[in-house]
Amino acid sequence: MKLITAVIKPHRLDEVKDALQAFGVHGLTLTEASGYGRQRGHTEVYRGAEYTVDLVPKIRVEVLVEDADAEELMDVVVKAARTGKIGDGKVWSIPVDDAVRVRTGERGPDAL
Amino acid sequence: MPPGILTLAADKVTLSPANTGFMLICSALVMIMTPGLAFFYGGMVRVKSVLNMLMMSFISLGIVTILWVLYGFGLAFGTDKGGFIGWNGDFAGLAHIGLTELWGTSTIPVYVFAVFQLMFAVITPALISGALADRVKFTAWALFIALWVTVVYFPVAHWVWGEGGWLFELKVIDFAGGTAVHINAGAAALGVLLVVGKRIGFKKDPMRPHSLPLVMLGAGLLWFGWFGFNAGSWLGNDDGIGAVAFVNTQVATAAAMLGWLAYEKLRHGSFTTLGAASGAVAGLVAITPACGAVSPLGAIAVGVIAGVLCAMAVNLKYKFGYDDSLDVIGVHLVGGVVGSLLIGFFATGGVQSKAKGLFYGGGLDQLGRQAVGVVCVLLYSLVVSYVLAKAIDLVMGFRVGEDEEVAGIDQAAHAETAYDFAGAGGGTVGRKGPALGEALTKKVDA
């Protein structure tokens, strides 16, 4: 199994959710996040005093998938989240040893 | 202000219901400026100290009102004593004033004049609080207000507007408070600042305004209330001068907002909300002394010049390293000085006073008078405010503790916080009885 984590622009969330549903993903976890990449946020000016706001709002989407689907799913997320402008975010996957469905106790891929 | 004579000596005048009604409305308009100022300042501070900022203005409505009734009106507008101060026992407690007794040569009752002037006395110390955001003890601030209006505001108001006051006799023009209110408050802000010092983290931590919509709301209320401030200062409108003051107030404020915005677009690249609000206030400040002396075209000039100069001035605090947190000096002191001095250039001689400015063939005469008024009020307020603040600091300490300042003065001073962001504000306290957890446990046990 793999955990796919995507940090995306908040306004692309609907597209990403739709794309994941179309792909057949049953569940996901969302977190409101903030951070910066290479672009380092933006500058605001108050009465001439400049403030660098480098933590910009993001959404973190996490999905557990079977190994075979991981590669394709990442492509799906990237396609849905992309605007082509700076700050579009990042997607990564990490291996997951095991998972349990709390209600039934099913383990591994059955728990997804 | 028109000349006020202290008793019912004037023979020709009778009470004007129209002017009396107009002046009561103007007084109410000036009153709303103080809550307006509270919001203007409150939006500019951080979340953790917005309530304290609001309260520093609001408390002035309480303290100054009472002092004004007890002795303030008598000191400011009683019979002149040597040009420096006034006194009239009948004014103490507003106890012996006839209901229809008129103020000097005006057509309004003394009571109406007293309450109109009261609102000026209320907002002036509140203006100072912007320099002291986030860091002063509320009790020290309350004490400072009481002392400051007594030894600074009441005398200075007498100098400028009281019959026999030395600046009044010198024919310094201050229609509605450029020297008595704005230079006075701005210089006091500097005096107190020198005692109180900078906020922890000044120039290091971000201290962004927490709510620009509140700032805009406050600026809007100030602008609205300022019509009472300026248009009311002729105490009626029998000769149209109040109307000119009204027009000039609107015109100069608009021009100053545009001036400030243009400056910051060129200098910093954006037309900011805070710039628009600040520019408007700078224009209101600058036109205050001048609105009865200049033409609407002159008012545009006063506004633009004040907007640009105040926008430039607010950066001085970073250069000089003093933490005038919300730019009381940059906006009120500089704006007041600019407006007062520009009378020496733009006074037409055809409105409130026959005195003409440099551009209307009057030479340097009026400019010189204005400069004397500016410098004397500035120095007096600066020095006395510094001494008062120093005394308070020695006796009780002017600042809150470092930990209280860092955690936020709202909790320390007022036991409140302004916003409940998470809805996770804690359990049931404040009433006797079993705590929530205890009650639940009992139920389970049963």
Coordinates of N, CA and C in Angstrom, one line a residue, chain B residues 310-395:
Chain B
C310 N 2.1 63.6 5.2 CA 1.8 62.6 6.3 C 2.2 61.2 5.9
A311 N 2.0 60.9 4.6 CA 2.4 59.5 4.1 C 3.9 59.4 4.2
M312 N 4.6 60.5 3.9 CA 6.1 60.5 4.1 C 6.5 60.4 5.6
A313 N 5.7 61.1 6.4 CA 6.1 61.3 7.8 C 6.0 60.0 8.6
V314 N 5.1 59.1 8.2 CA 4.9 57.9 9.0 C 6.1 57.0 9.0
N315 N 6.9 57.2 8.0 CA 8.1 56.3 7.9 C 9.2 56.8 8.8
L316 N 9.1 58.0 9.4 CA 10.1 58.6 10.2 C 10.4 57.7 11.4
K317 N 9.3 57.1 11.9 CA 9.5 56.3 13.2 C 10.5 55.2 13.0
Y318 N 10.5 54.6 11.8 CA 11.5 53.5 11.6 C 12.9 54.1 11.5
K319 N 13.0 55.3 10.9 CA 14.3 55.9 10.8 C 14.8 56.3 12.2
F320 N 14.0 56.9 13.0 CA 14.4 57.4 14.3 C 14.3 56.4 15.4
G321 N 13.6 55.3 15.1 CA 13.5 54.2 16.1 C 12.6 54.4 17.2
Y322 N 11.7 55.3 17.2 CA 10.6 55.5 18.2 C 9.4 54.8 17.7
D323 N 8.7 54.1 18.6 CA 7.5 53.3 18.3 C 6.2 54.0 18.4
D324 N 6.0 55.0 17.6 CA 4.7 55.6 17.5 C 3.7 54.6 16.8
S325 N 3.2 53.7 17.6 CA 2.6 52.5 17.0 C 1.6 52.8 15.9
L326 N 0.7 53.7 16.0 CA -0.3 53.9 15.0 C -0.2 55.3 14.4
D327 N 1.0 55.8 14.5 CA 1.3 57.1 13.7 C 0.5 58.3 14.2
V328 N 0.4 58.5 15.4 CA -0.2 59.7 15.9 C 0.6 60.9 15.6
I329 N 1.9 60.8 15.7 CA 2.8 61.9 15.3 C 2.7 62.1 13.8
G330 N 2.9 61.1 13.0 CA 2.9 61.2 11.6 C 1.6 61.7 11.0
V331 N 0.5 61.4 11.6 CA -0.8 61.9 11.0 C -1.3 63.1 11.8
H332 N -1.4 63.1 13.1 CA -2.0 64.2 13.8 C -1.1 65.4 14.0
L333 N 0.2 65.1 14.5 CA 1.1 66.2 14.7 C 1.5 66.9 13.3
V334 N 1.9 66.0 12.4 CA 2.3 66.6 11.1 C 1.1 67.2 10.4
G335 N 0.0 66.5 10.4 CA -1.2 67.0 9.7 C -1.6 68.3 10.3
G336 N -1.6 68.4 11.6 CA -2.0 69.6 12.3 C -1.1 70.8 12.0
V337 N 0.2 70.5 12.0 CA 1.2 71.5 11.7 C 1.0 72.0 10.2
V338 N 0.9 71.1 9.3 CA 0.7 71.4 7.9 C -0.5 72.3 7.7
G339 N -1.6 71.9 8.3 CA -2.9 72.6 8.1 C -2.8 74.0 8.7
S340 N -2.2 74.1 9.9 CA -2.1 75.4 10.6 C -1.2 76.4 9.8
L341 N -0.1 75.8 9.3 CA 0.9 76.7 8.6 C 0.3 77.1 7.2
L342 N -0.4 76.2 6.6 CA -0.9 76.5 5.2 C -2.0 77.6 5.3
I343 N -2.6 77.9 6.4 CA -3.5 79.0 6.6 C -2.7 80.3 6.2
G344 N -1.4 80.3 6.6 CA -0.6 81.5 6.3 C -0.3 81.7 4.8
F345 N -0.6 80.6 4.0 CA -0.5 80.8 2.6 C -1.9 80.9 1.9
F346 N -2.9 80.1 2.4 CA -4.1 80.0 1.6 C -5.3 80.8 2.2
A347 N -5.1 81.5 3.3 CA -6.3 82.2 3.8 C -6.7 83.3 2.8
T348 N -8.0 83.3 2.5 CA -8.5 84.2 1.5 C -8.8 85.6 2.0
G349 N -9.0 85.7 3.3 CA -9.4 86.9 3.9 C -10.9 87.3 3.8
G350 N -11.6 86.4 3.1 CA -13.0 86.7 2.9 C -14.0 85.8 3.6
V351 N -13.5 84.9 4.5 CA -14.4 84.0 5.2 C -14.4 84.3 6.7
Q352 N -13.8 83.4 7.5 CA -13.9 83.6 8.9 C -13.2 84.8 9.4
S353 N -12.0 85.1 8.9 CA -11.2 86.2 9.3 C -10.8 87.1 8.1
K354 N -10.5 88.3 8.4 CA -10.0 89.2 7.3 C -8.6 89.0 7.0
A355 N -7.9 88.1 7.8 CA -6.5 87.9 7.6 C -6.2 87.2 6.3
K356 N -5.3 87.7 5.5 CA -5.0 87.1 4.2 C -3.7 86.4 4.3
G357 N -3.6 85.2 3.6 CA -2.3 84.5 3.5 C -1.4 85.0 2.4
L358 N -0.2 84.4 2.3 CA 0.8 84.9 1.4 C 0.3 84.9 0.0
F359 N -0.5 83.9 -0.4 CA -0.9 83.8 -1.8 C -2.1 84.7 -2.1
Y360 N -2.6 85.4 -1.1 CA -3.7 86.3 -1.3 C -3.3 87.7 -1.0
G361 N -2.0 87.9 -1.0 CA -1.5 89.3 -0.8 C -1.4 89.7 0.6
G362 N -1.4 88.8 1.5 CA -1.4 89.1 2.9 C 0.0 89.2 3.5
G363 N 1.0 88.8 2.7 CA 2.4 88.8 3.2 C 2.6 87.7 4.2
L364 N 3.6 87.9 5.0 CA 4.0 86.8 5.9 C 3.4 86.9 7.3
D365 N 2.6 88.0 7.5 CA 2.1 88.3 8.8 C 1.3 87.1 9.4
Q366 N 0.3 86.6 8.7 CA -0.5 85.5 9.3 C 0.4 84.2 9.5
L367 N 1.2 84.0 8.5 CA 2.1 82.8 8.6 C 2.9 82.8 9.9
G368 N 3.4 84.0 10.2 CA 4.2 84.2 11.5 C 3.3 83.9 12.7
R369 N 2.1 84.4 12.7 CA 1.2 84.1 13.8 C 0.9 82.6 13.9
Q370 N 0.7 82.0 12.8 CA 0.4 80.6 12.8 C 1.6 79.8 13.4
A371 N 2.8 80.2 13.0 CA 4.0 79.5 13.4 C 4.1 79.6 14.9
V372 N 3.8 80.8 15.5 CA 3.9 81.0 16.9 C 3.0 80.0 17.6
G373 N 1.7 79.9 17.1 CA 0.8 79.0 17.7 C 1.2 77.6 17.7
V374 N 1.7 77.2 16.5 CA 2.2 75.8 16.3 C 3.3 75.5 17.3
V375 N 4.3 76.3 17.3 CA 5.5 76.0 18.1 C 5.2 76.0 19.6
C376 N 4.4 77.0 20.0 CA 4.1 77.1 21.5 C 3.3 75.9 22.0
V377 N 2.2 75.6 21.2 CA 1.4 74.5 21.7 C 2.2 73.2 21.6
L378 N 3.0 73.0 20.6 CA 3.8 71.8 20.4 C 4.7 71.7 21.6
L379 N 5.5 72.7 21.9 CA 6.5 72.6 23.0 C 5.8 72.4 24.4
Y380 N 4.7 73.2 24.6 CA 4.1 73.1 25.9 C 3.5 71.7 26.1
S381 N 2.9 71.1 25.1 CA 2.3 69.8 25.2 C 3.3 68.7 25.4
L382 N 4.4 68.9 24.6 CA 5.5 67.9 24.6 C 6.1 67.8 26.0
V383 N 6.5 69.0 26.5 CA 7.2 69.0 27.8 C 6.3 68.6 28.9
V384 N 5.1 69.1 29.0 CA 4.2 68.8 30.1 C 3.8 67.3 30.1
S385 N 3.5 66.8 28.9 CA 3.1 65.4 28.7 C 4.3 64.5 29.2
Y386 N 5.5 64.9 28.8 CA 6.6 64.1 29.2 C 6.7 64.0 30.7
V387 N 6.6 65.2 31.3 CA 6.7 65.3 32.8 C 5.6 64.4 33.5
L388 N 4.4 64.6 33.0 CA 3.3 63.8 33.6 C 3.5 62.3 33.4
A389 N 3.9 61.9 32.2 CA 4.1 60.5 32.0 C 5.3 59.9 32.9
K390 N 6.3 60.8 33.0 CA 7.5 60.4 33.9 C 7.0 60.2 35.3
A391 N 6.2 61.1 35.8 CA 5.7 61.1 37.2 C 4.9 59.8 37.4
I392 N 4.0 59.5 36.5 CA 3.1 58.3 36.6 C 4.0 57.1 36.5
D393 N 5.0 57.1 35.7 CA 5.9 56.0 35.6 C 6.6 55.7 36.9
L394 N 7.1 56.8 37.5 CA 7.8 56.6 38.8 C 6.9 56.2 39.9
V395 N 5.7 56.6 39.9 CA 4.8 56.3 41.0 C 4.2 54.9 40.9

